[in-house]
Short mmCIF file of C-alpha atoms in Angstrom, two decimals:
data_model
loop_
_atom_site.label_atom_id
_atom_site.label_comp_id
_atom_site.label_asym_id
_atom_site.label_seq_id
_atom_site.Cartn_x
_atom_site.Cartn_y
_atom_site.Cartn_z
CA MET D 16 45.17 -64.82 12.41
CA ALA D 17 41.57 -63.51 12.18
CA ASP D 18 42.26 -62.78 8.52
CA LYS D 19 42.66 -66.47 7.67
CA ARG D 20 40.14 -67.78 5.19
CA ILE D 21 39.67 -70.46 2.57
CA ASP D 22 40.69 -69.45 -0.90
CA GLU D 23 37.69 -70.30 -3.10
CA PRO D 24 39.52 -71.10 -6.39
CA THR D 25 42.02 -73.52 -4.72
CA GLY D 26 40.20 -74.55 -1.58
CA VAL D 27 43.38 -73.94 0.45
CA GLU D 28 43.48 -71.90 3.62
CA THR D 29 45.44 -68.64 3.49
CA VAL D 30 48.07 -67.72 6.09
CA GLY D 31 46.36 -64.41 6.84
CA HIS D 32 48.96 -62.20 5.19
CA GLU D 33 48.14 -59.80 2.42
CA TRP D 34 50.31 -57.47 0.37
CA ASP D 35 48.72 -55.12 -2.07
CA GLY D 36 45.81 -57.51 -2.50
CA ILE D 37 48.05 -60.57 -2.87
CA GLU D 38 47.45 -63.32 -0.30
CA GLU D 39 49.73 -66.26 0.58
CA LEU D 40 48.30 -69.75 0.57
CA ASN D 41 49.17 -72.21 3.32
CA THR D 42 49.79 -75.00 0.83
CA PRO D 43 50.89 -78.23 2.60
CA LEU D 44 54.25 -79.75 1.67
CA PRO D 45 54.21 -82.72 -0.73
CA ARG D 46 53.96 -85.99 1.14
CA TRP D 47 56.98 -87.48 -0.67
CA TRP D 48 59.09 -84.52 0.50
CA LEU D 49 57.97 -84.93 4.09
CA TRP D 50 58.70 -88.64 4.13
CA THR D 51 62.15 -87.98 2.63
CA PHE D 52 62.81 -85.38 5.31
CA TYR D 53 61.74 -87.76 8.07
CA ALA D 54 63.96 -90.48 6.56
CA THR D 55 67.01 -88.20 6.67
CA ILE D 56 66.32 -87.51 10.35
CA VAL D 57 66.16 -91.23 11.11
CA PHE D 58 69.34 -91.82 9.05
CA ALA D 59 71.19 -89.05 10.91
CA ILE D 60 70.24 -90.49 14.29
CA GLY D 61 71.37 -93.95 13.18
CA TYR D 62 74.64 -92.57 11.80
CA VAL D 63 75.43 -90.79 15.06
CA VAL D 64 74.85 -94.05 16.94
CA VAL D 65 76.88 -96.28 14.63
CA TYR D 66 79.81 -94.00 13.64
CA PRO D 67 82.00 -91.47 15.48
CA ALA D 68 80.10 -88.21 15.25
CA ILE D 69 79.44 -86.36 18.51
CA PRO D 70 82.45 -84.21 19.45
CA GLY D 71 83.67 -84.40 23.02
CA ARG D 72 86.35 -82.71 25.04
CA HIS D 73 89.12 -85.12 24.03
CA ALA D 74 87.59 -87.25 21.29
CA ALA D 75 84.42 -87.90 19.35
CA SER D 76 81.92 -90.59 20.29
CA ALA D 77 83.25 -94.02 19.39
CA GLY D 78 80.17 -95.39 17.63
CA THR D 79 78.81 -98.91 17.98
CA ALA D 80 80.51 -100.13 14.76
CA GLY D 81 84.00 -99.38 16.08
CA TRP D 82 84.96 -97.75 12.75
CA THR D 83 87.69 -95.11 12.57
CA SER D 84 89.35 -93.42 9.63
CA ARG D 85 92.76 -94.40 11.02
CA GLY D 86 91.68 -98.02 11.23
CA ALA D 87 90.38 -97.92 7.65
CA LEU D 88 93.68 -96.44 6.48
CA ALA D 89 95.63 -99.12 8.34
CA LYS D 90 93.59 -101.83 6.60
CA ASP D 91 94.16 -100.25 3.20
CA LEU D 92 97.89 -99.97 3.85
CA ALA D 93 98.02 -103.58 5.03
CA ALA D 94 96.22 -104.68 1.86
CA ALA D 95 98.62 -102.68 -0.29
CA ASP D 96 101.62 -104.16 1.56
CA ALA D 97 100.21 -107.66 1.07
CA ALA D 98 99.84 -107.00 -2.66
CA ARG D 99 103.48 -105.85 -2.83
CA ALA D 100 104.83 -108.52 -0.48
CA GLN D 101 105.93 -110.88 -3.24
CA THR D 102 107.78 -108.16 -5.14
CA ARG D 103 109.41 -106.81 -1.98
CA ALA D 104 110.49 -110.33 -1.03
CA ALA D 105 112.07 -110.78 -4.45
CA ILE D 106 113.91 -107.45 -4.12
CA ALA D 107 115.07 -108.40 -0.62
CA ALA D 108 116.45 -111.70 -1.89
CA THR D 109 118.31 -110.11 -4.82
CA PRO D 110 121.70 -108.42 -4.26
CA VAL D 111 121.43 -104.79 -5.28
CA GLU D 112 124.08 -105.23 -7.97
CA LYS D 113 122.03 -108.08 -9.52
CA LEU D 114 118.75 -106.16 -9.87
CA ALA D 115 119.60 -105.23 -13.44
CA ASP D 116 119.58 -108.92 -14.36
CA ASN D 117 115.79 -108.92 -13.91
CA PRO D 118 114.34 -105.94 -15.83
CA GLN D 119 110.84 -106.40 -14.38
CA LEU D 120 112.16 -106.51 -10.83
CA LEU D 121 114.45 -103.54 -11.49
CA ARG D 122 111.51 -101.53 -12.82
CA ALA D 123 109.48 -102.32 -9.69
CA ALA D 124 112.43 -101.31 -7.51
CA ILE D 125 112.83 -98.01 -9.37
CA GLU D 126 109.11 -97.22 -9.00
CA GLY D 127 109.24 -98.00 -5.29
CA GLY D 128 112.39 -95.94 -4.92
CA ALA D 129 110.75 -92.98 -6.67
CA ALA D 130 107.95 -93.01 -4.09
CA ALA D 131 110.41 -93.28 -1.20
CA PHE D 132 112.53 -90.48 -2.70
CA LYS D 133 109.52 -88.11 -2.78
CA GLN D 134 108.86 -88.82 0.86
CA ASN D 135 112.40 -88.70 2.25
CA CYS D 136 114.83 -87.00 -0.13
CA VAL D 137 113.19 -84.16 -2.03
CA GLN D 138 113.64 -81.77 0.90
CA CYS D 139 117.36 -81.59 0.08
CA HIS D 140 117.81 -82.95 -3.44
CA GLY D 141 114.64 -81.47 -4.98
CA SER D 142 111.68 -83.17 -6.63
CA GLY D 143 113.67 -83.79 -9.79
CA ALA D 144 116.85 -84.81 -7.90
CA ALA D 145 118.67 -81.79 -9.39
CA GLY D 146 119.94 -80.72 -5.97
CA SER D 147 120.85 -77.19 -4.95
CA LYS D 148 123.78 -75.40 -3.32
CA GLY D 149 125.29 -77.87 -0.85
CA TYR D 150 123.07 -80.73 -1.99
CA PRO D 151 124.35 -82.90 -4.87
CA ASN D 152 122.68 -83.12 -8.25
CA LEU D 153 121.87 -86.82 -8.67
CA ASN D 154 121.23 -86.57 -12.42
CA ASP D 155 124.79 -85.91 -13.57
CA ASP D 156 127.80 -88.23 -13.65
CA ASP D 157 129.86 -86.42 -11.01
CA TRP D 158 130.18 -88.60 -7.88
CA LEU D 159 132.24 -88.17 -4.74
CA TRP D 160 132.44 -91.87 -3.84
CA GLY D 161 131.18 -93.54 -7.00
CA GLY D 162 128.02 -93.85 -9.06
CA ASP D 163 127.52 -97.57 -9.54
CA ILE D 164 124.45 -99.00 -7.85
CA ALA D 165 126.38 -100.87 -5.13
CA THR D 166 128.33 -97.76 -4.14
CA ILE D 167 125.18 -95.63 -4.14
CA HIS D 168 123.52 -98.23 -1.92
CA GLN D 169 126.45 -98.08 0.50
CA THR D 170 126.24 -94.29 0.65
CA LEU D 171 122.50 -94.33 1.24
CA GLU D 172 122.66 -97.03 3.88
CA HIS D 173 125.40 -95.46 5.98
CA GLY D 174 125.09 -91.78 5.10
CA VAL D 175 127.73 -89.08 4.98
CA ARG D 176 129.43 -87.96 8.22
CA TYR D 177 126.46 -89.38 10.09
CA PRO D 178 127.16 -89.78 13.81
CA GLY D 179 126.58 -93.23 15.25
CA ASP D 180 127.35 -95.15 12.04
CA GLU D 181 130.86 -96.57 11.91
CA GLN D 182 130.66 -97.16 8.14
CA THR D 183 129.43 -93.68 7.25
CA ARG D 184 131.18 -91.89 4.40
CA THR D 185 133.73 -89.48 5.83
CA SER D 186 136.08 -87.06 4.13
CA GLN D 187 138.11 -84.57 6.14
CA MET D 188 139.25 -81.43 4.37
CA PRO D 189 141.37 -79.14 6.55
CA ALA D 190 140.20 -75.60 7.16
CA PHE D 191 143.37 -74.22 5.59
CA GLY D 192 142.71 -70.57 6.41
CA ARG D 193 140.95 -70.85 9.76
CA ASP D 194 143.53 -73.25 11.18
CA GLY D 195 146.49 -71.21 9.94
CA ILE D 196 147.80 -73.81 7.50
CA LEU D 197 147.79 -71.22 4.72
CA THR D 198 147.86 -67.45 4.84
CA ALA D 199 145.04 -65.42 3.30
CA ALA D 200 147.29 -64.63 0.32
CA GLN D 201 148.12 -68.32 -0.17
CA VAL D 202 144.42 -69.19 -0.05
CA GLN D 203 143.81 -66.71 -2.87
CA ASP D 204 146.64 -68.24 -4.90
CA VAL D 205 145.17 -71.74 -4.48
CA VAL D 206 141.76 -70.43 -5.49
CA SER D 207 143.33 -68.90 -8.60
CA HIS D 208 144.91 -72.24 -9.49
CA VAL D 209 141.63 -74.11 -9.02
CA ARG D 210 139.79 -71.61 -11.17
CA VAL D 211 142.44 -72.02 -13.87
CA ILE D 212 142.28 -75.83 -13.96
CA SER D 213 138.48 -75.65 -14.02
CA GLY D 214 138.57 -73.33 -17.04
CA GLN D 215 137.20 -70.25 -15.31
CA GLU D 216 140.30 -68.04 -15.39
CA LYS D 217 143.42 -67.59 -17.45
CA ALA D 218 146.79 -68.47 -15.97
CA SER D 219 148.39 -65.75 -13.87
CA ALA D 220 151.23 -65.19 -11.43
CA SER D 221 148.78 -65.95 -8.62
CA SER D 222 147.72 -69.27 -10.18
CA ALA D 223 151.37 -70.20 -10.76
CA ARG D 224 152.09 -69.74 -7.06
CA GLY D 225 148.88 -71.56 -6.25
CA ALA D 226 149.94 -74.56 -8.35
CA GLN D 227 152.85 -75.26 -6.03
CA ILE D 228 150.74 -74.70 -2.91
CA PHE D 229 148.13 -77.05 -4.37
CA ALA D 230 150.78 -79.71 -5.06
CA ASP D 231 152.09 -79.45 -1.50
CA ASN D 232 148.74 -79.41 0.32
CA CYS D 233 145.85 -80.53 -1.88
CA SER D 234 147.02 -83.00 -4.52
CA VAL D 235 147.27 -85.86 -2.02
CA CYS D 236 143.44 -85.99 -2.00
CA HIS D 237 142.32 -84.13 -5.12
CA GLY D 238 145.01 -85.51 -7.44
CA ALA D 239 147.85 -83.75 -9.18
CA ASN D 240 145.56 -82.34 -11.85
CA GLY D 241 142.46 -81.92 -9.67
CA GLU D 242 140.89 -85.12 -10.97
CA GLY D 243 139.55 -86.04 -7.53
CA ASN D 244 139.74 -89.27 -5.57
CA ARG D 245 136.66 -91.38 -4.89
CA THR D 246 138.47 -93.46 -2.30
CA VAL D 247 138.48 -90.53 0.12
CA GLY D 248 135.48 -88.66 -1.32
CA ALA D 249 137.59 -85.80 -2.68
CA PRO D 250 135.70 -83.97 -5.44
CA ARG D 251 137.01 -83.41 -8.92
CA LEU D 252 138.15 -79.80 -9.32
CA ASN D 253 139.03 -79.62 -13.02
CA ASP D 254 135.45 -79.60 -14.31
CA LYS D 255 132.60 -77.11 -14.04
CA ILE D 256 130.46 -79.05 -11.57
CA TRP D 257 130.40 -77.60 -8.06
CA LEU D 258 128.57 -78.61 -4.93
CA TYR D 259 128.79 -75.22 -3.21
CA GLY D 260 129.93 -73.03 -6.09
CA GLY D 261 133.05 -72.30 -8.13
CA ASP D 262 133.13 -68.53 -7.96
CA ARG D 263 136.07 -66.91 -6.18
CA ALA D 264 134.14 -65.92 -3.05
CA THR D 265 132.68 -69.40 -2.54
CA LEU D 266 135.98 -71.17 -3.22
CA THR D 267 137.72 -68.84 -0.79
CA GLN D 268 135.22 -69.74 1.90
CA THR D 269 135.59 -73.45 1.12
CA VAL D 270 139.40 -73.42 1.31
CA THR D 271 139.38 -71.20 4.40
CA TYR D 272 136.77 -73.02 6.47
CA ALA D 273 136.25 -76.39 4.67
CA ARG D 274 132.83 -78.03 4.21
CA GLN D 275 131.26 -80.69 6.39
CA GLY D 276 127.95 -81.67 4.78
CA VAL D 277 125.88 -84.43 6.40
CA MET D 278 123.42 -86.96 4.96
CA PRO D 279 121.41 -89.33 7.18
CA ALA D 280 122.25 -93.02 7.31
CA TRP D 281 119.00 -94.19 5.77
CA GLY D 282 119.71 -97.75 6.86
CA GLN D 283 118.87 -96.59 10.39
CA ARG D 284 115.59 -94.96 9.31
CA LEU D 285 114.20 -97.10 6.50
CA ASP D 286 113.87 -100.83 6.01
CA PRO D 287 116.52 -102.59 3.88
CA VAL D 288 114.21 -103.11 0.88
CA THR D 289 113.31 -99.42 0.73
CA VAL D 290 117.00 -98.44 0.88
CA LYS D 291 117.70 -100.87 -1.97
CA MET D 292 114.84 -99.39 -4.01
CA LEU D 293 116.17 -95.88 -3.36
CA ALA D 294 119.56 -96.96 -4.69
CA ALA D 295 117.91 -98.33 -7.84
CA TYR D 296 116.00 -95.07 -8.35
CA VAL D 297 119.02 -92.80 -7.84
CA HIS D 298 121.11 -95.00 -10.13
CA SER D 299 118.41 -94.71 -12.82
CA ARG D 300 118.34 -90.90 -12.81
CA GLY D 301 120.85 -90.64 -15.65
CA GLY D 302 124.21 -90.36 -13.95
CA GLY D 303 124.37 -93.95 -12.75
CA GLU D 304 127.48 -95.87 -13.72
CA ALA D 305 128.12 -99.51 -14.50
CA LEU D 306 129.62 -101.70 -11.82
CA PRO D 307 133.41 -101.91 -11.92
CA ALA D 308 134.65 -104.92 -13.84
CA ALA D 309 135.73 -107.76 -11.60
CA THR D 310 139.45 -108.49 -11.58
CA PRO D 311 140.00 -112.08 -12.79
CA ALA D 312 141.96 -114.47 -10.63
CA PRO D 313 145.62 -114.95 -11.70
CA ASP D 314 145.00 -118.53 -12.82
CA ALA D 315 141.66 -117.86 -14.47
CA ALA D 316 141.27 -118.86 -18.09
CA PRO D 317 140.88 -116.01 -20.58
CA ALA D 318 137.30 -115.13 -21.36
CA ALA D 319 135.86 -116.22 -24.68
CA PRO D 320 135.41 -113.43 -27.23
CA ALA D 321 132.00 -111.84 -27.10
CA THR D 322 129.57 -112.55 -29.90
CA ARG D 323 126.93 -110.24 -31.26
#
């Protein structure tokens, strides 16, 4: 410190250090910088007092303002719900099969259903609703119970083989091999027949035997020609769309042990409006079907010809 001196050209005191004849000046900080620094200290102290900031063993300090990020999120969500309340009320008051009569309301329902689908359904059906092995593709026109919006809504609301819901979709396919209904050889013959009617194999002696076994054991649900039966949720077998796979090994496993897939009853997990919006979204994916035409009463007058 004895080496400190006043630098004559600048009039500033040196710090007493010297390197190869170069000395360091003890130039004071600019006043504006100091005041800014002091202001940040005061702001930090005020922030710690007003907002949660000091970590504790179980929680941070509460802060005098009572603000929390969870509380702010709750307010934002409440505001968003209030903004959507009118639309949700309109959807709630409209039967799901009548949504298409109001294009604007249907569009809002589809958008809401898309958001709900991303949160609840993509884990099984995929982000694009294309499904995967054991999880249906919702973009095609192959449906177990039906693809009109009312039927889709029923399936979503009550689920598939969902315990605790008396209206859940249920189809019971016997485990033909495991339960001894068919021998291993007969299972292979049935598989051959199914692969023939689905266009995957040419007819053979095995498929000819399988045709009779199919007629005796399978046609009651799947139809004589494998066309399926939506009343009991029996899939169509004479196309190339498969839930688990149509190769011989997978079909053998299916016929031997059966399949018992489960989908939640979303009516027990989501509010009715959200379930309705999900139905609108799934129906809009491309495979949705028109509602079945109503059967006119016996004494009803014939409808007037349509005009264009």
